[in-house]
């Protein structure tokens, strides 16, 4: 039976009443305290807010459900969270409920016409819900029946590869390990995860060049760094406590170079709310040098920097670390040959940066030897996302800045356990070592065929080759590229299952049958004093234990849900003790310890501040790489042939947003209030197009003859390079073609989409 519901995948296109102010010139301070408290007080009440916030990110408390920025070993008694962590808590611990009465009142067609902000504000899911093929209303279903329904649909498939098992980065190590175990025992490696959409490019590049797909620095490196480069990243909004780490570097005399198409307030000046200077004073200036690069010209700029440093090295010496290069790297000769083929003036024009600012950059970098490079999706979500990271590694290797204190790679991860999920086995790749360990400890043969990543899962569902979609957390539809294509893909499925805390658009754009399985939030108490573990952005594994009563008595933890599905599928007498594993997290950790070498004494060592996983790049050991050395790479220059009225567009997050969760309608740091349907545009470009502030435009992208359209955006003049535009994610995801992604990593090109602008009014 076809899926006949009249669902809006994009939500309303109406404006919400914009108010524009000057962009802020600092981050945090009193406004962030006010914002944090107003969000939590509104959703939780004053007492519950204060009690819960006091244990967030504390050693015996729960891990922030927001980003993956690490906690310091010595925690502040005052507050160990940022404004956006408080907003994440407010969303999770809200008193509002999505229960049976809610779904009786609102059908899925009606709800799909709400904005993502309105849907998200509906509240916590209270019990499992079923959407039948002939119905427009979700209705309650018993847990047991839900598990049986999933098992029945999985058994109907002709091949295990007709099922897709997605994981969002919020899931704990224990839930993720159990999920990966079930999916492999079921017989597929179709395990796309949110890494595929964000830092897969980092993983691929770092693995090839340094032998590990993770960053090498720890928090302790920040105060020791002489220079920190922050490239393609907006930490003030997306990883706010990173600003404290940058402040420590500055306080010790370090310098910060920022490379980005937009000058973000968070990197201009930081008013640390925990310090008197941050409350009543002027705070700490962060960025010393701002290189306003054009969208996707980072390789061009880095090549120019390297070329100028090579010239300095040749003329005066002392710029590069020759001992390190000789002992630990390979490929320098080829790199130098490649660099030699470029002209400085051409690179400068293409990168679009100011020549005088570049000169300051070179002078600074030439003298310093302890360099950290931090980055996020401004580097990874391009066709050449992998090359962007490799070019950063080239610079670090030249400076000998890997494997020593105060230096290294820092890919800043978005979701709180996205790295941990991958560590414990969530991946579509085949790991022979993992497969043989699973065979040894669980007595089955895991599949040895590479599974589908995110973009290829969407394609498989769209083509009818995959029929069941199960998501362990997340909001897949809004996170993925090409929204309308992804919606059609999900609607093609026979069954979609979402394991979630709150309602989101992926619960409304569903397969013919859909299930919502509600789960505990991070801040909530699990049964019998159980605790879970997560891994932060710097490879440290630690406990998380909630304190609040669950939003409903009818919630299950993620490990229980995964075990419930597995037991329904395999039956009670299966040789893997699913029910036992789902209820005993110590046992799951014992199994993780047995399967992965890095987790010795897992449960014990996860207490207090936790333990670091091994990291060869951190210790400067490249012996497992081919030829036993870290690798210089030759990266091509990116080229974008733009026609008249074509622009390169990047999607960005507003300050009231975390990934797909919209906390509010303000982007305080950029001075944009109460509106999300905006496009930031260079004033010169506006003049050439005869556009005025707040004119309404449609944006279109055209790839392989397919026009994609994002309707009704308000034009805002902004300091962005000419030829570049910025719009919010996920509103503009509809423009990102599903089949355009980074070479090798398959990360969608969400930061460099060629679009046209059409004036409507
Ligand atoms: S920096 Fe990230 S992990 Fe820390 S409190 Fe803020 S959102 Fe949460």
XYZ file of C-alpha atoms and ligand atoms in Angstrom:
769
model
C 0.000 0.000 0.000
C 1.492 3.402 -0.937
C 2.205 5.982 1.741
C -0.711 8.377 1.222
C -0.300 10.865 4.044
C -0.026 14.484 2.990
C 3.057 15.367 4.991
C 5.165 18.528 4.806
C 8.835 17.578 4.943
C 9.930 21.198 5.114
C 7.416 22.751 7.506
C 5.972 26.243 7.123
C 7.628 28.940 5.013
C 6.142 31.820 6.981
C 8.213 34.560 8.588
C 8.172 35.029 12.333
C 8.839 38.776 12.710
C 12.507 39.615 12.269
C 14.342 42.132 14.414
C 17.870 43.107 13.376
C 20.558 44.546 15.628
C 24.300 45.037 15.274
C 26.249 41.760 15.566
C 27.746 41.247 19.034
C 31.459 41.802 19.545
C 31.870 39.352 22.395
C 30.511 35.998 23.550
C 29.101 34.823 26.887
C 29.089 37.316 29.821
C 25.846 38.376 31.509
C 23.582 37.820 28.452
C 24.601 34.149 28.355
C 23.851 33.672 32.067
C 20.446 35.307 31.548
C 19.717 33.183 28.507
C 20.806 29.939 30.235
C 18.637 30.602 33.252
C 15.632 31.853 31.314
C 15.571 28.672 29.176
C 15.947 26.302 32.142
C 13.629 28.209 34.517
C 10.922 28.270 31.840
C 11.089 24.541 31.100
C 12.025 23.082 34.515
C 11.188 25.712 37.140
C 13.766 27.418 39.348
C 14.535 24.755 41.965
C 14.757 21.831 39.575
C 16.942 23.911 37.241
C 19.431 24.866 39.918
C 19.601 21.343 41.340
C 20.086 19.729 37.954
C 22.542 22.249 36.562
C 24.674 21.838 39.690
C 25.535 18.248 38.716
C 25.775 18.647 34.938
C 29.316 17.757 33.793
C 30.371 17.091 37.390
C 32.273 13.886 38.232
C 29.330 12.131 39.894
C 26.714 13.756 37.680
C 25.553 13.441 34.093
C 27.269 14.432 30.877
C 25.806 17.385 28.990
C 23.640 16.083 26.139
C 25.005 18.879 23.920
C 28.414 18.874 22.293
C 31.441 16.661 22.962
C 33.780 19.300 24.404
C 35.698 17.741 27.330
C 35.397 18.628 30.995
C 38.530 19.719 32.846
C 39.905 17.315 35.479
C 39.402 19.988 38.121
C 35.728 20.933 37.908
C 34.346 24.312 38.882
C 31.933 24.192 41.831
C 30.135 27.193 40.398
C 29.124 25.825 37.013
C 30.702 23.409 34.580
C 28.447 24.130 31.617
C 27.734 26.809 29.041
C 24.613 28.619 27.879
C 23.928 26.040 25.208
C 24.451 23.133 27.594
C 21.780 24.704 29.808
C 19.491 25.031 26.787
C 20.064 21.350 25.950
C 19.093 20.428 29.481
C 15.990 22.637 29.288
C 14.865 20.803 26.157
C 15.415 17.396 27.721
C 14.080 18.007 31.215
C 11.042 20.067 30.212
C 7.798 19.458 32.093
C 5.848 19.349 28.788
C 4.686 15.924 27.564
C 3.798 14.328 24.249
C 1.341 11.667 25.392
C -1.626 9.759 24.005
C -3.919 12.792 24.411
C -1.452 14.898 22.373
C -1.550 12.456 19.461
C -5.327 12.146 19.681
C -5.546 15.894 19.290
C -2.929 16.352 16.555
C -2.498 14.146 13.513
C 0.860 13.799 11.744
C -0.218 15.936 8.777
C -1.064 18.846 11.091
C 2.132 18.437 13.098
C 4.248 18.353 9.951
C 3.082 21.898 9.209
C 4.564 23.112 12.470
C 8.085 24.525 12.409
C 10.969 22.452 13.799
C 11.038 24.908 16.704
C 7.340 24.331 17.476
C 7.618 20.555 17.104
C 10.628 20.471 19.420
C 8.833 22.486 22.065
C 6.005 19.905 22.328
C 7.816 18.054 25.093
C 8.947 14.581 26.135
C 7.520 11.384 24.696
C 5.863 9.297 27.390
C 5.166 5.837 25.954
C 5.705 3.851 22.741
C 3.522 4.998 19.843
C 2.474 3.311 16.620
C 1.427 4.935 13.356
C -0.486 2.365 11.304
C -0.406 2.443 7.487
C -4.007 3.608 7.198
C -3.871 6.119 10.045
C -2.867 9.745 10.481
C -2.723 9.573 14.261
C -0.112 7.876 16.408
C -1.629 5.607 19.056
C -0.092 3.915 22.104
C 1.363 0.441 21.725
C 2.774 -1.878 24.397
C 6.555 -2.277 24.426
C 6.312 -6.003 23.792
C 4.057 -5.504 20.781
C 6.364 -2.826 19.400
C 9.363 -5.166 19.632
C 7.406 -7.988 18.005
C 6.314 -5.715 15.167
C 9.937 -4.752 14.459
C 11.034 -8.397 14.581
C 8.237 -9.365 12.193
C 9.212 -6.669 9.659
C 12.901 -7.596 9.886
C 12.075 -11.257 9.302
C 10.052 -10.376 6.207
C 13.116 -8.910 4.463
C 14.756 -10.927 1.718
C 18.198 -9.911 2.916
C 19.524 -8.246 6.117
C 20.936 -5.563 3.812
C 17.374 -4.323 3.268
C 17.460 -2.791 6.750
C 19.232 0.426 7.806
C 20.322 1.008 11.415
C 21.214 4.662 12.050
C 22.883 5.973 15.223
C 22.971 9.549 16.473
C 25.910 10.752 18.550
C 23.966 10.991 21.808
C 23.827 7.256 22.489
C 26.042 5.876 25.243
C 28.922 3.465 24.628
C 26.874 0.644 26.136
C 23.799 1.237 23.936
C 25.957 1.686 20.844
C 27.972 -1.482 21.470
C 24.821 -3.533 21.993
C 23.234 -2.009 18.880
C 26.304 -2.771 16.751
C 26.345 -6.323 18.141
C 22.685 -6.838 17.275
C 23.006 -5.362 13.780
C 26.019 -7.565 12.963
C 24.344 -10.651 14.431
C 21.288 -9.760 12.312
C 23.613 -9.823 9.319
C 24.406 -6.389 7.912
C 26.895 -3.539 8.242
C 24.302 -0.949 7.200
C 25.156 1.290 10.138
C 25.191 4.902 8.977
C 25.796 7.370 11.776
C 25.888 11.103 12.267
C 29.690 11.042 11.810
C 29.000 10.358 8.144
C 27.434 13.811 7.954
C 29.974 15.778 9.983
C 33.504 14.601 10.833
C 33.916 11.571 8.551
C 36.274 13.718 6.441
C 38.433 14.285 9.541
C 38.469 10.574 10.361
C 39.511 9.563 6.854
C 42.218 12.246 6.525
C 43.716 11.730 9.984
C 43.749 7.951 9.669
C 45.588 8.114 6.328
C 48.146 10.695 7.436
C 48.643 10.056 11.167
C 47.262 6.553 11.671
C 44.284 7.439 13.889
C 40.969 8.990 12.876
C 40.737 11.120 16.013
C 42.341 14.336 17.222
C 45.628 14.211 19.117
C 45.356 17.027 21.668
C 43.940 17.024 25.184
C 42.617 19.996 27.143
C 46.015 20.299 28.852
C 47.619 21.197 25.524
C 45.661 24.429 25.143
C 47.443 26.483 27.842
C 50.781 25.261 26.462
C 50.176 26.112 22.806
C 52.064 29.024 21.270
C 49.563 29.386 18.449
C 46.071 27.959 18.018
C 44.515 28.131 14.576
C 40.719 27.841 14.576
C 39.575 27.035 11.050
C 36.009 26.693 9.786
C 34.548 26.598 13.239
C 32.277 28.750 15.413
C 32.985 27.602 18.977
C 31.105 30.481 20.647
C 27.861 28.841 19.544
C 28.666 25.220 18.863
C 31.245 24.352 21.555
C 31.095 27.308 23.948
C 33.352 25.990 26.695
C 36.158 25.777 24.167
C 36.416 29.544 24.687
C 37.733 28.920 28.232
C 40.486 26.730 26.762
C 41.356 29.446 24.229
C 41.382 31.994 27.045
C 43.941 29.901 28.943
C 46.174 29.902 25.880
C 45.868 33.687 25.624
C 46.547 34.177 29.340
C 49.802 32.258 28.888
C 50.897 34.491 26.023
C 49.663 32.259 23.181
C 48.158 33.667 19.982
C 45.000 32.767 18.122
C 44.573 32.822 14.363
C 41.004 32.488 13.114
C 40.251 31.403 9.554
C 36.603 31.670 8.511
C 34.324 33.362 5.976
C 32.397 35.027 8.852
C 33.890 36.864 11.786
C 32.064 35.193 14.676
C 31.563 37.069 17.952
C 32.693 34.091 20.013
C 36.184 34.324 18.599
C 36.477 38.085 18.911
C 36.241 38.432 22.676
C 35.197 36.132 25.508
C 33.573 37.317 28.703
C 34.059 34.312 30.940
C 30.960 34.220 33.160
C 32.984 32.545 35.906
C 35.369 35.484 36.270
C 34.864 39.012 37.551
C 36.435 40.374 34.362
C 33.823 38.478 32.386
C 30.921 39.922 34.361
C 31.867 43.554 34.909
C 35.011 43.908 32.801
C 35.732 43.793 29.117
C 36.677 40.098 28.991
C 39.553 38.547 27.037
C 40.231 39.375 23.388
C 40.704 36.021 21.657
C 41.540 36.330 17.968
C 44.867 38.029 17.223
C 44.717 37.470 13.482
C 41.508 37.038 11.486
C 41.875 35.668 7.974
C 38.531 36.127 6.254
C 38.840 33.373 3.705
C 36.316 32.751 0.945
C 34.112 29.694 1.349
C 36.059 26.486 0.591
C 39.389 28.228 -0.105
C 41.101 26.803 2.975
C 43.436 24.533 0.986
C 44.355 27.550 -1.148
C 45.132 29.635 1.924
C 47.067 26.847 3.664
C 49.127 26.262 0.514
C 49.913 29.967 0.396
C 50.941 29.928 4.064
C 53.127 26.859 3.504
C 54.665 28.387 0.364
C 55.595 31.560 2.229
C 56.987 29.581 5.160
C 59.071 27.471 2.755
C 60.537 30.673 1.285
C 61.382 31.931 4.775
C 62.920 28.608 5.696
C 65.108 28.754 2.614
C 66.193 32.333 3.251
C 66.698 32.362 7.004
C 66.021 28.861 8.401
C 64.575 27.964 11.779
C 60.980 27.793 10.522
C 60.461 24.023 10.261
C 61.320 21.163 12.598
C 63.825 19.231 10.506
C 64.577 16.540 13.076
C 60.889 15.706 13.345
C 60.404 15.800 9.587
C 63.353 13.522 8.998
C 62.599 10.989 11.730
C 58.825 10.896 11.648
C 57.470 11.852 8.221
C 57.449 10.829 4.594
C 56.618 12.721 1.414
C 58.210 16.128 2.067
C 59.994 16.224 -1.275
C 56.767 15.748 -3.208
C 55.011 18.336 -1.099
C 57.710 20.914 -1.820
C 57.600 20.100 -5.534
C 53.845 20.588 -5.547
C 54.014 23.856 -3.613
C 56.548 25.112 -6.114
C 54.015 24.858 -8.943
C 51.746 27.578 -7.491
C 52.028 31.350 -7.816
C 51.608 33.344 -4.622
C 49.527 36.114 -6.206
C 47.112 33.594 -7.714
C 46.723 31.787 -4.410
C 46.158 35.091 -2.619
C 43.471 36.188 -5.069
C 41.723 32.828 -4.893
C 41.777 32.636 -1.077
C 40.487 36.201 -0.879
C 42.347 37.117 2.325
C 43.951 40.447 3.149
C 47.647 40.532 2.219
C 48.764 42.517 5.272
C 46.938 40.135 7.615
C 48.557 37.219 5.831
C 51.976 38.800 6.401
C 51.285 38.952 10.156
C 50.227 35.301 10.024
C 53.468 34.227 8.395
C 55.599 36.220 10.832
C 53.824 34.622 13.756
C 53.877 31.065 12.444
C 57.526 31.274 11.396
C 58.636 31.903 14.976
C 56.452 29.393 16.819
C 56.801 25.655 17.179
C 53.830 24.584 19.247
C 50.787 24.813 17.039
C 47.292 23.391 17.525
C 44.816 23.416 14.645
C 41.122 23.164 15.588
C 38.390 22.738 13.019
C 34.811 21.656 12.511
C 32.376 21.388 9.642
C 33.661 24.496 7.877
C 36.421 22.153 6.695
C 34.729 18.780 6.473
C 31.521 19.426 4.503
C 32.991 20.114 1.085
C 33.775 18.016 -1.949
C 37.435 18.277 -0.853
C 36.674 17.874 2.876
C 39.336 15.184 3.314
C 41.965 17.303 1.535
C 41.163 20.294 3.761
C 42.189 18.282 6.809
C 45.235 16.816 5.086
C 46.501 20.316 4.285
C 46.179 21.204 8.000
C 48.208 18.078 8.803
C 50.868 19.199 6.282
C 51.365 22.444 8.186
C 51.456 20.676 11.547
C 54.020 18.154 10.327
C 56.259 20.895 8.924
C 56.227 22.521 12.346
C 56.808 19.219 14.159
C 53.541 19.951 15.913
C 52.201 16.455 16.383
C 52.982 14.304 19.385
C 54.317 17.015 21.646
C 52.826 19.100 24.443
C 50.905 22.187 23.329
C 50.546 21.001 19.748
C 48.433 18.766 17.547
C 45.171 18.135 15.758
C 41.810 19.099 17.249
C 38.742 18.135 15.212
C 35.989 19.455 17.474
C 33.184 16.906 17.573
C 29.570 18.010 17.588
C 27.437 15.502 19.404
C 28.301 14.390 22.913
C 29.198 10.751 22.221
C 29.642 10.686 18.465
C 33.273 9.625 18.911
C 32.497 6.959 21.518
C 29.838 5.319 19.361
C 32.395 4.862 16.601
C 35.020 3.542 19.057
C 32.706 0.752 20.232
C 31.746 -0.377 16.764
C 29.153 1.865 15.116
C 30.417 2.053 11.536
C 29.488 0.855 8.107
C 33.093 -0.189 7.443
C 34.294 -3.713 8.104
C 36.910 -4.055 10.810
C 38.524 -7.510 10.542
C 39.871 -7.164 14.105
C 36.433 -6.333 15.483
C 34.791 -9.124 13.504
C 37.213 -11.717 14.764
C 36.815 -10.503 18.377
C 33.019 -10.698 18.043
C 33.295 -14.202 16.625
C 35.490 -15.226 19.538
C 33.354 -13.716 22.296
C 29.833 -14.074 20.868
C 30.143 -17.117 18.644
C 28.788 -15.825 15.346
C 30.296 -14.645 12.062
C 29.711 -10.929 11.508
C 29.112 -9.850 7.897
C 32.246 -8.967 5.967
C 30.669 -6.758 3.313
C 30.938 -2.967 3.724
C 27.584 -1.498 4.689
C 25.836 1.678 3.601
C 26.774 5.082 4.974
C 24.248 7.885 5.342
C 24.063 9.141 1.765
C 23.975 5.622 0.329
C 21.361 4.516 2.855
C 19.122 7.355 1.704
C 19.671 6.342 -1.887
C 18.912 2.680 -1.104
C 15.651 3.594 0.638
C 14.713 5.913 -2.219
C 15.295 3.144 -4.738
C 13.284 0.657 -2.686
C 16.361 -1.440 -1.914
C 16.037 -0.839 1.845
C 12.669 -1.181 3.536
C 13.192 -0.888 7.276
C 14.853 2.117 8.903
C 15.697 2.141 12.615
C 17.236 5.208 14.277
C 18.921 5.060 17.648
C 18.321 8.741 18.440
C 18.634 11.814 16.254
C 16.450 13.596 13.723
C 17.610 11.917 10.548
C 15.406 13.812 8.108
C 16.501 17.245 9.305
C 20.146 16.290 9.721
C 20.526 14.764 6.264
C 21.071 16.628 3.005
C 18.482 16.995 0.235
C 15.434 17.110 2.525
C 12.759 16.299 -0.051
C 14.709 13.377 -1.498
C 15.430 12.058 2.020
C 11.734 12.429 2.910
C 10.747 10.363 -0.109
C 13.347 7.779 0.883
C 11.927 7.422 4.404
C 8.352 7.378 3.095
C 9.288 4.503 0.790
C 10.077 2.275 3.773
C 7.651 -0.302 5.112
C 8.660 0.509 8.670
C 10.538 3.400 10.291
C 11.448 3.261 13.977
C 12.711 6.206 16.021
C 14.213 5.731 19.484
C 13.863 9.215 20.908
C 13.402 11.458 23.910
C 11.432 14.206 22.164
C 9.223 14.706 19.144
C 10.955 15.818 15.939
C 10.238 15.990 12.212
C 11.551 12.466 11.603
C 8.556 11.150 13.591
C 6.219 12.792 11.095
C 7.891 11.940 7.804
C 7.736 8.192 8.152
C 7.500 4.825 6.480
C 4.110 3.230 5.885
C 4.160 2.002 9.470
C 6.077 3.961 12.089
C 7.082 3.443 15.690
C 8.324 5.890 18.279
C 10.142 4.236 21.180
C 10.655 6.745 24.009
C 13.853 6.602 25.982
C 15.516 8.121 29.037
C 17.386 11.400 28.749
C 20.936 11.880 30.057
C 19.706 13.876 33.038
C 17.333 11.115 34.185
C 17.873 8.410 36.756
C 18.213 4.912 35.386
C 16.944 1.865 37.289
C 18.962 0.260 40.093
C 21.580 3.022 40.201
C 22.893 2.053 36.755
C 25.230 4.414 34.934
C 26.450 4.711 31.362
C 29.689 5.920 29.794
C 30.628 8.266 26.966
C 33.812 9.416 25.200
C 34.525 13.106 24.740
C 36.046 14.873 21.741
C 39.562 14.205 23.082
C 39.235 10.470 23.598
C 38.518 10.351 27.316
C 35.909 7.838 28.500
C 33.900 8.621 31.631
C 30.637 7.952 33.435
C 27.326 9.737 33.121
C 24.558 9.281 35.675
C 21.306 11.241 35.691
C 19.491 12.477 38.781
C 15.985 13.454 37.679
C 12.955 11.166 37.854
C 12.209 9.928 34.295
C 9.703 11.947 32.238
C 7.359 8.946 32.420
C 7.300 5.565 34.121
C 6.878 3.963 30.735
C 10.317 4.863 29.344
C 13.077 2.379 28.693
C 16.808 3.005 28.544
C 18.492 2.688 25.154
C 20.303 -0.572 26.077
C 16.975 -2.052 27.219
C 15.307 -1.050 23.950
C 18.093 -2.473 21.788
C 18.038 -5.690 23.808
C 14.225 -5.816 23.527
C 14.401 -5.625 19.725
C 17.193 -8.221 19.605
C 15.372 -10.644 21.870
C 12.140 -10.313 19.891
C 14.071 -11.030 16.706
C 16.277 -13.894 17.923
C 13.946 -15.375 20.545
C 14.533 -15.947 24.241
C 16.830 -18.922 23.807
C 19.409 -17.199 21.629
C 22.995 -17.858 22.656
C 23.628 -14.127 23.189
C 21.922 -13.195 26.483
C 20.172 -10.063 25.157
C 17.864 -9.447 28.103
C 20.720 -9.784 30.546
C 22.924 -7.427 28.535
C 20.119 -4.877 28.225
C 19.671 -4.672 31.965
C 23.227 -5.122 33.224
C 25.507 -2.390 31.911
C 28.485 -3.737 33.890
C 28.155 -6.891 31.823
C 28.068 -4.851 28.585
C 31.228 -3.078 29.707
C 32.852 -6.457 30.422
C 32.053 -7.464 26.848
C 33.437 -4.181 25.467
C 36.571 -4.806 27.539
C 36.877 -8.274 26.028
C 36.369 -7.092 22.446
C 38.475 -3.895 22.448
C 41.986 -3.836 23.875
C 41.781 -0.256 25.160
C 39.096 -0.791 27.800
C 40.932 -2.711 30.533
C 39.183 -2.366 33.934
C 36.534 -0.361 32.113
C 33.906 0.011 34.821
C 36.473 0.846 37.493
C 38.489 3.287 35.406
C 35.397 5.134 34.153
C 34.869 6.647 37.623
C 36.150 10.060 38.734
C 37.391 11.853 35.577
C 37.608 8.660 33.491
C 40.460 7.397 31.329
C 42.087 8.245 27.996
C 42.027 5.744 25.156
C 45.361 5.144 23.459
C 46.280 7.586 20.700
C 49.378 6.981 18.583
C 49.420 10.531 17.184
C 49.342 11.973 20.706
C 52.398 9.934 21.607
C 54.118 10.650 18.277
C 54.212 6.980 17.310
C 53.594 6.446 13.597
C 55.131 2.987 13.443
C 51.895 1.313 12.316
C 51.583 3.544 9.233
C 53.017 2.320 5.919
C 56.797 2.883 6.150
C 56.334 3.711 9.816
C 55.998 7.435 9.245
C 53.361 10.185 9.205
C 52.434 11.289 5.737
C 52.581 14.605 3.887
C 49.807 14.850 1.292
C 49.434 16.537 -2.057
C 46.075 18.294 -2.133
C 44.489 19.866 -5.174
C 43.145 23.377 -5.203
C 39.347 23.601 -5.052
C 37.724 25.170 -8.092
C 34.219 26.533 -8.352
C 33.194 27.834 -11.745
C 30.410 30.220 -10.826
C 28.170 31.708 -13.510
C 26.440 35.082 -13.309
C 24.043 35.153 -10.336
C 25.626 32.049 -8.841
C 26.943 32.021 -5.295
C 28.647 29.546 -3.017
C 26.382 28.943 -0.046
C 27.236 27.424 3.330
C 24.733 26.292 5.928
C 25.380 27.556 9.456
C 23.830 27.158 12.930
C 22.178 29.994 14.821
C 23.102 30.646 18.438
C 19.717 29.270 19.580
C 20.344 25.889 18.030
C 22.226 22.645 18.541
C 22.412 20.478 15.438
C 18.763 19.935 14.443
C 17.337 21.099 17.779
C 16.044 24.656 17.642
C 16.058 26.169 21.131
C 14.743 29.554 20.060
C 14.521 31.963 17.135
C 17.383 34.309 18.021
C 20.932 34.383 16.735
C 22.158 36.846 19.323
C 25.800 36.920 18.279
C 24.946 37.766 14.690
C 22.264 40.308 15.680
C 19.408 38.379 14.045
C 16.352 38.012 16.262
C 13.091 36.105 15.930
C 13.707 34.731 12.443
C 15.432 31.771 10.801
C 14.491 32.177 7.143
C 17.389 34.483 6.337
C 20.268 34.586 3.891
C 23.432 36.511 4.782
C 24.817 38.351 1.759
C 27.705 40.675 0.917
C 26.488 44.276 0.391
C 28.311 44.618 -2.922
C 26.564 41.492 -4.200
C 23.240 42.911 -3.000
C 23.831 46.136 -4.920
C 24.721 44.238 -8.069
C 21.509 42.240 -7.752
C 19.525 45.370 -6.814
C 18.525 43.777 -3.554
C 17.665 45.712 -0.419
C 17.783 44.644 3.205
C 14.890 42.259 4.019
C 13.913 41.712 0.400
C 12.430 38.243 -0.026
C 14.280 35.784 -2.252
C 14.102 32.128 -3.236
C 17.324 30.153 -3.402
C 17.776 27.438 -6.000
C 20.492 24.899 -6.684
C 20.925 23.138 -10.013
C 22.825 19.874 -10.156
C 22.557 17.425 -13.086
C 19.549 19.307 -14.404
C 17.575 19.002 -11.152
C 16.380 22.256 -9.638
C 16.057 22.316 -5.860
C 14.300 25.291 -4.308
C 14.326 26.835 -0.839
C 11.521 29.371 -0.750
C 11.171 32.673 1.012
C 14.342 33.917 2.664
C 14.955 37.458 3.916
C 18.163 39.060 2.638
C 20.457 40.406 5.344
C 23.519 42.478 4.473
C 26.455 40.938 6.281
C 30.237 40.956 6.334
C 30.735 37.851 4.235
C 33.119 37.560 1.261
C 31.726 38.513 -2.120
C 30.203 35.602 -3.962
C 29.399 33.783 -0.707
C 26.101 33.296 1.126
C 25.155 31.788 4.482
C 21.793 30.287 5.476
C 20.650 28.240 8.430
C 20.723 24.470 8.645
C 18.298 22.654 8.357
C 16.131 25.175 6.442
C 18.562 25.230 3.504
C 19.356 21.485 3.496
C 16.785 21.104 0.749
C 19.346 22.691 -1.604
C 22.152 20.211 -0.866
C 22.121 17.423 -3.486
C 22.234 13.985 -1.843
C 24.686 12.700 -4.453
C 27.313 15.427 -3.973
C 29.648 14.687 -1.137
C 33.277 14.689 -0.109
C 35.523 12.321 -2.010
C 36.367 9.274 0.149
C 34.392 10.342 3.255
C 30.997 10.894 1.556
C 30.230 13.839 3.847
C 27.554 16.013 2.166
C 28.749 19.318 0.653
C 26.601 21.419 2.989
C 29.225 24.182 3.195
C 29.764 24.776 -0.507
C 26.541 24.514 -2.471
C 26.269 26.495 -5.706
C 22.988 28.429 -5.595
C 21.132 31.149 -7.464
C 19.187 33.969 -5.858
C 15.765 34.976 -7.218
C 14.056 38.081 -5.966
C 10.412 37.428 -5.066
C 9.449 40.684 -3.331
S 30.518 23.175 25.803
Fe 29.257 21.562 24.913
S 29.372 19.846 26.407
Fe 30.032 21.717 27.450
S 28.188 22.472 28.457
Fe 28.399 23.542 26.476
S 27.155 22.332 25.042
Fe 27.518 21.064 26.863
